[in-house]
CSV table of C-alpha atoms and ligand atoms in Angstrom, one decimal:
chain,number,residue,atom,x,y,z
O,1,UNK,CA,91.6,239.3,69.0
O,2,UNK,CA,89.6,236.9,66.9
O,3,UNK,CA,90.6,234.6,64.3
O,4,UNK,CA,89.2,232.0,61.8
O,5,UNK,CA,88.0,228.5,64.0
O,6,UNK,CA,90.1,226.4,61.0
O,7,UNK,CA,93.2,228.6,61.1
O,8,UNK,CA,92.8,228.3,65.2
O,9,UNK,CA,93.0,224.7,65.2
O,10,UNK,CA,95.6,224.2,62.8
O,11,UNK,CA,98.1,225.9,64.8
O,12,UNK,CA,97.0,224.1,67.9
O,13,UNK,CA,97.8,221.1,66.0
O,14,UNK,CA,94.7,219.6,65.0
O,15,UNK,CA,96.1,219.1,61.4
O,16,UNK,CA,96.5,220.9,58.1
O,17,UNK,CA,93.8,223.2,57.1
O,18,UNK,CA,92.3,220.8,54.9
O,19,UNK,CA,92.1,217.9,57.5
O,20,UNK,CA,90.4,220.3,59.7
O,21,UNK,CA,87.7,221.1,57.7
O,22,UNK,CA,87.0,217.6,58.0
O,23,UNK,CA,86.8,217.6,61.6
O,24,UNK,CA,84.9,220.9,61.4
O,25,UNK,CA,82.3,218.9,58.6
O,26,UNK,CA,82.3,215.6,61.3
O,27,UNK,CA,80.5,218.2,63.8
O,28,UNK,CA,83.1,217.5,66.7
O,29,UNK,CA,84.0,221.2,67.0
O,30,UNK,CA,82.0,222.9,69.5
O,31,UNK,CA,82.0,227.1,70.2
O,32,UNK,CA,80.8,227.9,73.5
O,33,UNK,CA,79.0,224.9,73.5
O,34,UNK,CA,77.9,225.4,69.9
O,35,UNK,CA,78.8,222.9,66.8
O,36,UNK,CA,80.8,224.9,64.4
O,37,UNK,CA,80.9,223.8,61.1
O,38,UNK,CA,81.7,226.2,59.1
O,39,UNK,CA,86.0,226.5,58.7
O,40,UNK,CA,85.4,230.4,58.2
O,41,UNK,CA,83.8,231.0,61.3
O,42,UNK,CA,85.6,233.6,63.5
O,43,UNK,CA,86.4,233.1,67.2
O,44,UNK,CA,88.2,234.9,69.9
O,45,UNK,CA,90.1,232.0,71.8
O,46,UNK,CA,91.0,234.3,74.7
O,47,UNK,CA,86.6,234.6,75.6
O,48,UNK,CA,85.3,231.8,74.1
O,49,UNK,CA,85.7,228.1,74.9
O,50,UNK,CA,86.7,226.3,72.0
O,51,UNK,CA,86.1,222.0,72.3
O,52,UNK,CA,87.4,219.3,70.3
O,53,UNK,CA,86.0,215.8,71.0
O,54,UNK,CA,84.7,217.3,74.4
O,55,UNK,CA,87.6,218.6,75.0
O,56,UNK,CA,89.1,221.8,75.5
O,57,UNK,CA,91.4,223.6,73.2
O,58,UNK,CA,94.3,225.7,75.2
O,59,UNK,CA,94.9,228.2,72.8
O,60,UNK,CA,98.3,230.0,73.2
O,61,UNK,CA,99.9,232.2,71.3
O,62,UNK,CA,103.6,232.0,72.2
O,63,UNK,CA,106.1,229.3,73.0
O,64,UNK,CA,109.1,229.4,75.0
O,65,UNK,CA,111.3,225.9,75.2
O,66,UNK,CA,114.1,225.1,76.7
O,67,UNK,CA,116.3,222.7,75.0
O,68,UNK,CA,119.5,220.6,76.4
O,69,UNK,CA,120.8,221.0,72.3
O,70,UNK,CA,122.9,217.8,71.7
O,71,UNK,CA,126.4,217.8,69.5
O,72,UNK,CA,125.5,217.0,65.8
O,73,UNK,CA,122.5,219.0,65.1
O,74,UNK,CA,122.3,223.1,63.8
O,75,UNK,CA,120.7,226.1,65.6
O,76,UNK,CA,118.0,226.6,62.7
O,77,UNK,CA,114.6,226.0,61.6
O,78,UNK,CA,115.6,224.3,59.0
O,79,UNK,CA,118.5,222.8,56.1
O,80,UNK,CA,118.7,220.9,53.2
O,81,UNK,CA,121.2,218.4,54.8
O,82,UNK,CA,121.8,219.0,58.6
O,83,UNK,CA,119.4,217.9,61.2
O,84,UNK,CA,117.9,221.2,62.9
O,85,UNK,CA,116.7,221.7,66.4
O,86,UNK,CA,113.4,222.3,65.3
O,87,UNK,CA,114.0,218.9,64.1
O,88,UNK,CA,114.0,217.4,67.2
O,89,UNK,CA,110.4,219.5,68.1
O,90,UNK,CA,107.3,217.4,68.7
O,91,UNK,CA,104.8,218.2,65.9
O,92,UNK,CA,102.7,219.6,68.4
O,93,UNK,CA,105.3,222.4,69.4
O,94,UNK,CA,106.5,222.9,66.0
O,95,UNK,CA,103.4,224.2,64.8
O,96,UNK,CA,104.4,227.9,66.7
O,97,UNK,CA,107.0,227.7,64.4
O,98,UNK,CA,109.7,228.5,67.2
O,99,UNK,CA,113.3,228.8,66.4
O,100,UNK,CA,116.2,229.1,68.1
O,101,UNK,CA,117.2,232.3,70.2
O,102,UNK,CA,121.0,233.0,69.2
O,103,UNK,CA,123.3,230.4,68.0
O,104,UNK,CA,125.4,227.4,69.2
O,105,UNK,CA,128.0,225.7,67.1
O,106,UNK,CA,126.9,222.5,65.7
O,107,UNK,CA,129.5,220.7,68.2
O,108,UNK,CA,128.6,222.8,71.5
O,109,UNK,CA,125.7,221.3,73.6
O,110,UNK,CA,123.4,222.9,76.0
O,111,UNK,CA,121.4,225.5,77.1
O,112,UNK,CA,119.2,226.7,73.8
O,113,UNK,CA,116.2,228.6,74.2
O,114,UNK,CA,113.3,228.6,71.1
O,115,UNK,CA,110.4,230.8,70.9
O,116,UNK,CA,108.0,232.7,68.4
O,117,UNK,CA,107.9,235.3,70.1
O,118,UNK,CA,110.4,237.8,68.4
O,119,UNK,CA,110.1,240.6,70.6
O,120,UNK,CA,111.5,238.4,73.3
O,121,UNK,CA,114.4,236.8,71.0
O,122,UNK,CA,115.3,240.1,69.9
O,123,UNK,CA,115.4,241.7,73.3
O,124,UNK,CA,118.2,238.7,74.7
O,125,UNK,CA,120.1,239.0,71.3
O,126,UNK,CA,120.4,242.5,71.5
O,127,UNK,CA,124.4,243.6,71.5
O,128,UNK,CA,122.8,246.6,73.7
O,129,UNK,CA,121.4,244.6,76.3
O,130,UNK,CA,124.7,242.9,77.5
O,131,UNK,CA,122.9,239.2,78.2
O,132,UNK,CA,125.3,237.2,80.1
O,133,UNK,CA,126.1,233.7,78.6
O,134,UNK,CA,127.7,231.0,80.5
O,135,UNK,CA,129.6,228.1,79.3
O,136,UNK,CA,131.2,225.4,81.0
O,137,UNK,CA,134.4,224.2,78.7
O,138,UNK,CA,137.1,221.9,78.8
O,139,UNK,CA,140.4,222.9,77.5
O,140,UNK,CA,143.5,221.4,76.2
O,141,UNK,CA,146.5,223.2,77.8
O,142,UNK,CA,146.6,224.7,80.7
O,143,UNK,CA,144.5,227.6,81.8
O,144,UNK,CA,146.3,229.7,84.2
O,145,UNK,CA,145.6,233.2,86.1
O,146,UNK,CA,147.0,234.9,83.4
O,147,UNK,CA,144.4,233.9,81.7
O,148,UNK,CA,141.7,235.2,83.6
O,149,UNK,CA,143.3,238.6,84.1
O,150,UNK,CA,143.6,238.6,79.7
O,151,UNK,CA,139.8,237.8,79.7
O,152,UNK,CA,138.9,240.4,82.2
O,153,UNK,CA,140.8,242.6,79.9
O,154,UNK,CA,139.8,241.8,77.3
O,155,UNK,CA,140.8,239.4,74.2
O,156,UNK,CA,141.5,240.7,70.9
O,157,UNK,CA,140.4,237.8,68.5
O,158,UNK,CA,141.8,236.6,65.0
O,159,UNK,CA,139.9,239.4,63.3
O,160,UNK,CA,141.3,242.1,65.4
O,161,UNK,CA,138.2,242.6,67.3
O,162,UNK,CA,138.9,243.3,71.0
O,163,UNK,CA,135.5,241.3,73.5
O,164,UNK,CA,134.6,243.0,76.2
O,165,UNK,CA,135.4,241.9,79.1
O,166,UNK,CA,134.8,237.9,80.0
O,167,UNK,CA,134.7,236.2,83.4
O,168,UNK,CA,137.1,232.9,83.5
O,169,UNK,CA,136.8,230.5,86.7
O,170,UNK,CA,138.9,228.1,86.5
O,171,UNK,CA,137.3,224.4,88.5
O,172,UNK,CA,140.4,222.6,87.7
O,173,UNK,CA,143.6,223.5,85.8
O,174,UNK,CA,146.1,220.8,84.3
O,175,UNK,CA,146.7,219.8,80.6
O,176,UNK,CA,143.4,219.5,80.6
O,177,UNK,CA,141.8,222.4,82.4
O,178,UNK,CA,137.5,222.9,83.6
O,179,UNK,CA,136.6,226.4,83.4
O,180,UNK,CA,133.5,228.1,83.3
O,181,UNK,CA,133.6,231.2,80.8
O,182,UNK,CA,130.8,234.3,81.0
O,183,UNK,CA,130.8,236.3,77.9
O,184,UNK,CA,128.0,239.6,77.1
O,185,UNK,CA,128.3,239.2,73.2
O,186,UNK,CA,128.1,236.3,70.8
O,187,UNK,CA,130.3,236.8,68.1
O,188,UNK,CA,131.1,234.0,65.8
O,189,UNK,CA,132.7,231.4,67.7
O,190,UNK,CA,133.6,233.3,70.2
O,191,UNK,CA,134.6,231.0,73.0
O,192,UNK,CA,137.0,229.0,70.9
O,193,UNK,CA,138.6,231.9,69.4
O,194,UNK,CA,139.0,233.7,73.0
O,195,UNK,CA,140.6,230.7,74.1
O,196,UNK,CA,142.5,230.1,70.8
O,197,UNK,CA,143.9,233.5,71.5
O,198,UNK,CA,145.5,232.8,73.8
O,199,UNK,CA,147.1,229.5,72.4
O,200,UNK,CA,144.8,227.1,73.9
O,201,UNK,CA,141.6,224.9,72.4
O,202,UNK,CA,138.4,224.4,73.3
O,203,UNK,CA,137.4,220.5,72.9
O,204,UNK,CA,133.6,220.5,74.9
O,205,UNK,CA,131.6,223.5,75.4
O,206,UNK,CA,128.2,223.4,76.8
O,207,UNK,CA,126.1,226.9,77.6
O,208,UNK,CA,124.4,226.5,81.1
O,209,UNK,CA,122.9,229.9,82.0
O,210,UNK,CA,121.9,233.0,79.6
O,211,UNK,CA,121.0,235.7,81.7
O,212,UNK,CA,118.8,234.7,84.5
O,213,UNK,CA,117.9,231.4,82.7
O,214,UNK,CA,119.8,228.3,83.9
O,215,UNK,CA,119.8,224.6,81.9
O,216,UNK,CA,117.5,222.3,83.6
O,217,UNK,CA,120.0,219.7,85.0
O,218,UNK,CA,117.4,217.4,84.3
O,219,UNK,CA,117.2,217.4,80.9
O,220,UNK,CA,119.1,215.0,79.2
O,221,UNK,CA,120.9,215.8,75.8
O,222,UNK,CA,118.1,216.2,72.5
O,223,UNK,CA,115.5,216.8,75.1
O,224,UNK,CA,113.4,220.1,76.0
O,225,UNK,CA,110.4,220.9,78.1
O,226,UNK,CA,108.4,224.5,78.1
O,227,UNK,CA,109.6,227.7,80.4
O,228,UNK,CA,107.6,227.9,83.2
O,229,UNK,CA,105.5,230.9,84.0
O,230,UNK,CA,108.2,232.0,86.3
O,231,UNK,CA,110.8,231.5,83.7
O,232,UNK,CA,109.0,233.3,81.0
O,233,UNK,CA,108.1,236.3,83.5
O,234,UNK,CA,112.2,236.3,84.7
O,235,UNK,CA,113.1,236.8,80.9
O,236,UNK,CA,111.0,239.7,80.0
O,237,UNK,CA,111.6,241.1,82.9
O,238,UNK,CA,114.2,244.8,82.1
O,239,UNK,CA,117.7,243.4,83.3
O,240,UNK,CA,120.5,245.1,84.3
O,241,UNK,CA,123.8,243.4,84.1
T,1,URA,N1,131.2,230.3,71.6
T,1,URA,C1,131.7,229.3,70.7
T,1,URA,O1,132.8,229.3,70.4
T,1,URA,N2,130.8,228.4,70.3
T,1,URA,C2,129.5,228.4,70.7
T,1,URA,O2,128.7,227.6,70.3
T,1,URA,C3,129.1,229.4,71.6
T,1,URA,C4,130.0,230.3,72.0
């Protein structure tokens, strides 16, 4: 796989393509110990060492990040009005040009991964594939057993579409109850309108796991880090749920 040294650097960050034909001109790109100057110049980042200043340019072709999304902002690239995830993406990560891997509601917070790699995004989005998605919520009214046999069943939703079935723990019960919810689809809303089904409302939801990928506790709400290789190899890994 080879590709043009200006194209290379500009998606590791190094600018737009015209600012890195300037570096390329100032002689501070070296190939295999070679200055390249010309922006044309092809190079095959996975055999060749690429430098910048001295130093050496990681080429990677994918991203995978894990965000903590906050409340307030959208699961997209990008809108004329509403601040984005990919908004809230150092430059230097936005360059892949990730975007988010299924959708949370502009209120819910939590687990959201992003990636470029579309192979992967459209392997966990897959209605096929089952993925298991986890949300802790907190409802107003009481949640009861009844309500966890109905969800085991099966809820049939405002449309007349009948989920498959959905785990419900209940942590604590009371007029305000702590549950954790695990559904295998992601239809519009569908927390709230489970819940709303059964005459009760959502008012937090945060995702903490989708399929073998759990939120980093450590992440505090807006911010994200990078899947480790462990992470990344748990995801592609066939699942069966
Ligand atoms: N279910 C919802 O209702 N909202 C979300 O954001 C995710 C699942």
């Amino acid at each position: 796989m080879s590709l043009r040294i200006d194209k290379l650097l500009a998606n590791m960050g190094y600018g737009t393509r015209k600012e890195v034909k300037k570096l390329l001109k100032s002689g501070v790109v070296k190939v295999d110990d070679i200055i390249v100057k010309d922006p044309k110049t092809q190079v095959n980042p996975k055999e060749q060492v690429v430098t910048v200043w001295g130093e050496e340019v990681e080429y990677k072709e994918f991203i995978y990040l894990m965000m903590n999304k906050p409340p307030g902002v959208i699961s997209a690239t990008e809108d004329m009005v509403e601040e984005t995830v990919v908004d809230l993406l150092e430059e230097e990560d936005r360059v892949f040009a990730p975007f988010p891997v299924g959708r949370l509601d502009k209120d819910t917070e939590g687990l959201l991964l992003l990636t470029n790699d579309g192979q992967l995004a459209h392997q966990l989005l897959s209605p096929k594939k089952h993925v298991p998605k986890t949300y802790f919520a907190v409802i107003d009214g009481e949640v009861t057993e009844e309500d966890v046999a109905a969800f085991r069943r099966g809820i049939v939703l405002d449309d007349g579409y009948e989920t498959k079935p959905a785990e419900l723990v209940i942590l604590k019960a009371g007029l305000r109850s702590d549950v954790e919810v695990t559904i295998t689809e992601g239809k519009f809303h569908q927390v709230k309108r489970m819940f709303q089904a059964v005459g009760k409302r959502v008012v937090y939801l945060k995702r903490i796991q989708m399929g073998p990928l759990s939120l980093d506790p450590s992440l505090e709400p807006g911010e994200y880090r990078e899947l480790t290789e462990e992470e990344i190899d748990m995801l592609k890994q066939p699942q069966t749920y």
